[in-house]
PDB file of C-alpha atoms in Angstrom:
ATOM      1  CA  LYS A1120      86.714  96.337  97.246  1.00 68.00           C
ATOM      2  CA  SER A1121      88.421  95.644 100.282  1.00 78.00           C
ATOM      3  CA  ARG A1122      90.060  92.525 101.421  1.00 76.00           C
ATOM      4  CA  ARG A1123      88.186  93.199 104.212  1.00 80.00           C
ATOM      5  CA  SER A1124      85.015  93.195 101.952  1.00 83.00           C
ATOM      6  CA  LYS A1125      86.875  89.999  99.956  1.00 81.00           C
ATOM      7  CA  GLY A1126      87.071  87.538 102.658  1.00 84.00           C
ATOM      8  CA  TRP A1127      90.135  87.614 103.185  1.00 81.00           C
ATOM      9  CA  PRO A1128      91.438  86.113 106.736  1.00 85.00           C
ATOM     10  CA  GLN A1129      92.398  88.832 108.925  1.00 86.00           C
ATOM     11  CA  GLU A1130      96.470  87.970 109.475  1.00 84.00           C
ATOM     12  CA  ARG A1131      96.584  88.808 105.863  1.00 79.00           C
ATOM     13  CA  TRP A1132      94.855  91.751 105.233  1.00 79.00           C
ATOM     14  CA  GLY A1133      98.317  93.605 106.031  1.00 80.00           C
ATOM     15  CA  GLU A1134     100.174  91.755 102.913  1.00 77.00           C
ATOM     16  CA  LYS A1135     101.579  93.751  99.954  1.00 72.00           C
ATOM     17  CA  LYS A1136      99.245  94.574  96.922  1.00 70.00           C
ATOM     18  CA  HIS A1137     102.325  93.358  94.788  1.00 69.00           C
ATOM     19  CA  THR A1138     105.467  91.813  93.932  1.00 69.00           C
ATOM     20  CA  TYR A1139     107.859  93.662  92.307  1.00 79.00           C
ATOM     21  CA  GLU A1140     110.509  92.169  91.855  1.00 85.00           C
ATOM     22  CA  ILE A1141     112.331  90.817  88.284  1.00 90.00           C
ATOM     23  CA  THR A1142     114.103  88.781  87.535  1.00 90.00           C
ATOM     24  CA  TYR A1143     116.880  89.606  84.962  1.00 90.00           C
ATOM     25  CA  GLN A1144     119.402  86.355  84.425  1.00 88.00           C
ATOM     26  CA  GLY A1145     118.825  84.065  86.669  1.00 89.00           C
ATOM     27  CA  LYS A1146     119.087  86.942  88.791  1.00 90.00           C
ATOM     28  CA  ILE A1147     115.920  88.729  91.313  1.00 89.00           C
ATOM     29  CA  TYR A1148     115.895  92.530  91.371  1.00 89.00           C
ATOM     30  CA  LYS A1149     113.161  94.563  93.211  1.00 89.00           C
ATOM     31  CA  SER A1150     111.802  96.892  90.713  1.00 89.00           C
ATOM     32  CA  ILE A1151     112.098  97.585  87.391  1.00 89.00           C
ATOM     33  CA  SER A1152     113.605 100.890  88.243  1.00 88.00           C
ATOM     34  CA  ASP A1153     116.361  98.667  90.497  1.00 88.00           C
ATOM     35  CA  LEU A1154     117.690  96.252  87.294  1.00 89.00           C
ATOM     36  CA  ALA A1155     117.133  99.061  84.751  1.00 86.00           C
ATOM     37  CA  LYS A1156     120.024 100.672  87.089  1.00 83.00           C
ATOM     38  CA  TYR A1157     122.097  98.362  86.881  1.00 84.00           C
ATOM     39  CA  LEU A1158     121.574  97.448  83.385  1.00 83.00           C
ATOM     40  CA  GLY A1159     122.363 101.831  82.900  1.00 78.00           C
ATOM     41  CA  ILE A1160     118.691 102.199  81.521  1.00 80.00           C
ATOM     42  CA  ASN A1161     115.793 104.305  81.511  1.00 81.00           C
ATOM     43  CA  GLU A1162     113.029 102.138  83.402  1.00 85.00           C
ATOM     44  CA  ASP A1163     110.845 104.010  81.106  1.00 86.00           C
ATOM     45  CA  THR A1164     113.356 102.088  78.130  1.00 84.00           C
ATOM     46  CA  LEU A1165     112.963  98.671  80.040  1.00 88.00           C
ATOM     47  CA  SER A1166     109.230  98.709  80.850  1.00 89.00           C
ATOM     48  CA  ALA A1167     108.221  99.421  77.136  1.00 88.00           C
ATOM     49  CA  ARG A1168     110.942  96.900  75.903  1.00 88.00           C
ATOM     50  CA  ILE A1169     109.964  94.225  78.044  1.00 90.00           C
ATOM     51  CA  ARG A1170     106.565  95.236  77.312  1.00 89.00           C
ATOM     52  CA  ASP A1171     107.236  94.811  73.243  1.00 88.00           C
ATOM     53  CA  GLY A1172     107.952  91.704  73.861  1.00 89.00           C
ATOM     54  CA  LEU A1173     112.010  91.592  73.509  1.00 87.00           C
ATOM     55  CA  SER A1174     113.999  89.371  74.874  1.00 88.00           C
ATOM     56  CA  GLU A1175     115.603  89.330  78.150  1.00 88.00           C
ATOM     57  CA  GLU A1176     119.270  89.294  76.310  1.00 84.00           C
ATOM     58  CA  GLU A1177     117.934  92.725  74.551  1.00 85.00           C
ATOM     59  CA  TRP A1178     116.726  94.455  78.254  1.00 86.00           C
ATOM     60  CA  GLY A1179     119.932  96.126  78.633  1.00 81.00           C
ATOM     61  CA  ASP A1180     120.958  97.155  74.769  1.00 75.00           C
ATOM     62  CA  VAL A1181     122.361 100.080  74.436  1.00 65.00           C
ATOM     63  CA  ARG A1182     120.400 101.599  71.933  1.00 60.00           C
ATOM     64  CA  VAL A1183     121.262 105.385  69.847  1.00 44.00           C
ATOM     65  CA  LYS A1184     119.496 106.809  72.287  1.00 52.00           C
ATOM     66  CA  THR A1185     119.167 105.363  74.500  1.00 50.00           C
ATOM     67  CA  LYS A1186     120.388 106.903  78.263  1.00 51.00           C
ATOM     68  CA  ILE A1187     123.328 105.567  80.148  1.00 53.00           C
ATOM     69  CA  SER A1188     122.565 106.084  83.965  1.00 56.00           C
ATOM     70  CA  VAL A1189     125.160 108.646  84.013  1.00 59.00           C
ATOM     71  CA  GLY A1190     123.470 110.993  81.785  1.00 56.00           C
ATOM     72  CA  TYR A1191     125.024 110.159  78.453  1.00 62.00           C
ATOM     73  CA  THR A1192     123.716 108.387  75.414  1.00 64.00           C
ATOM     74  CA  TRP A1193     126.295 105.590  74.569  1.00 64.00           C
ATOM     75  CA  GLU A1194     126.699 108.273  71.606  1.00 68.00           C
ATOM     76  CA  GLU A1195     127.606 110.974  73.562  1.00 74.00           C
ATOM     77  CA  ALA A1196     129.047 108.868  76.716  1.00 76.00           C
ATOM     78  CA  PRO A1197     133.241 110.489  77.070  1.00 79.00           C
ATOM     79  CA  LYS A1198     135.431 109.176  73.651  1.00 84.00           C
ATOM     80  CA  HIS A1199     138.018 107.509  75.778  1.00 83.00           C
ATOM     81  CA  LEU A1200     135.310 106.118  78.854  1.00 81.00           C
ATOM     82  CA  LYS A1201     133.717 104.239  75.466  1.00 84.00           C
ATOM     83  CA  GLU A1202     137.375 102.941  75.075  1.00 89.00           C
ATOM     84  CA  ALA A1203     138.626 101.353  78.289  1.00 88.00           C
ATOM     85  CA  ALA A1204     135.238  99.711  78.381  1.00 88.00           C
ATOM     86  CA  GLU A1205     135.589  98.326  74.674  1.00 91.00           C
ATOM     87  CA  ARG A1206     138.499  97.096  75.751  1.00 92.00           C
ATOM     88  CA  LEU A1207     138.177  95.500  78.775  1.00 91.00           C
ATOM     89  CA  ALA A1208     134.826  93.743  77.905  1.00 90.00           C
ATOM     90  CA  ILE A1209     136.688  91.817  75.221  1.00 93.00           C
ATOM     91  CA  GLY A1210     139.100  90.729  78.362  1.00 91.00           C
ATOM     92  CA  LEU A1211     135.855  89.786  80.353  1.00 91.00           C
ATOM     93  CA  ASN A1212     134.336  88.468  77.693  1.00 90.00           C
ATOM     94  CA  ILE A1213     131.044  91.187  78.998  1.00 87.00           C
ATOM     95  CA  SER A1214     129.241  93.370  76.264  1.00 84.00           C
ATOM     96  CA  ALA A1215     130.899  96.995  76.772  1.00 85.00           C
ATOM     97  CA  LEU A1216     127.656  97.843  78.455  1.00 79.00           C
ATOM     98  CA  GLU A1217     128.804  95.777  81.362  1.00 80.00           C
ATOM     99  CA  ALA A1218     131.619  96.419  81.472  1.00 84.00           C
ATOM    100  CA  TYR A1219     131.474 100.353  81.453  1.00 80.00           C
ATOM    101  CA  GLN A1220     128.887  99.463  84.091  1.00 77.00           C
ATOM    102  CA  LEU A1221     131.433  98.433  86.263  1.00 79.00           C
ATOM    103  CA  LEU A1222     133.728 101.145  84.832  1.00 80.00           C
ATOM    104  CA  LEU A1223     131.088 103.827  86.150  1.00 73.00           C
ATOM    105  CA  GLU A1224     131.495 102.176  89.603  1.00 70.00           C
ATOM    106  CA  LYS A1225     134.565 101.799  90.620  1.00 70.00           C
ATOM    107  CA  ILE A1226     135.549 105.176  88.799  1.00 66.00           C
ATOM    108  CA  ASP A1227     135.468 108.291  92.440  1.00 58.00           C
ATOM    109  CA  PHE A1228     134.168 111.128  90.487  1.00 55.00           C
ATOM    110  CA  ALA A1229     134.655 112.866  94.252  1.00 55.00           C
ATOM    111  CA  ASN A1230     138.561 112.873  93.552  1.00 57.00           C
ATOM    112  CA  LEU A1231     138.839 113.262  89.655  1.00 55.00           C
TER     113      LEU A1231
END
């Protein structure tokens, strides 16, 4: 049924039907897709983890077959970048994935 036939007031007819915002660790993301990009995992993987009831802390876990947003699984990621991410993670007290994402954000691939 349409909003009009449901008796909605005319000023509400143009409202968005759904909000796709998702909150992760206190920060609001516009969509699951945006959060998946931030976490460096596939959107379908993130959706499945949420649907399967995994804790928020587990949503971004890099697992053997999880694709990182640059197209690598964690195992396939270049060794030197993984090592750098692991050292950075220790220094910043963050996960290796978060450190890897920071490194990827700062690399200028056009000038390599």
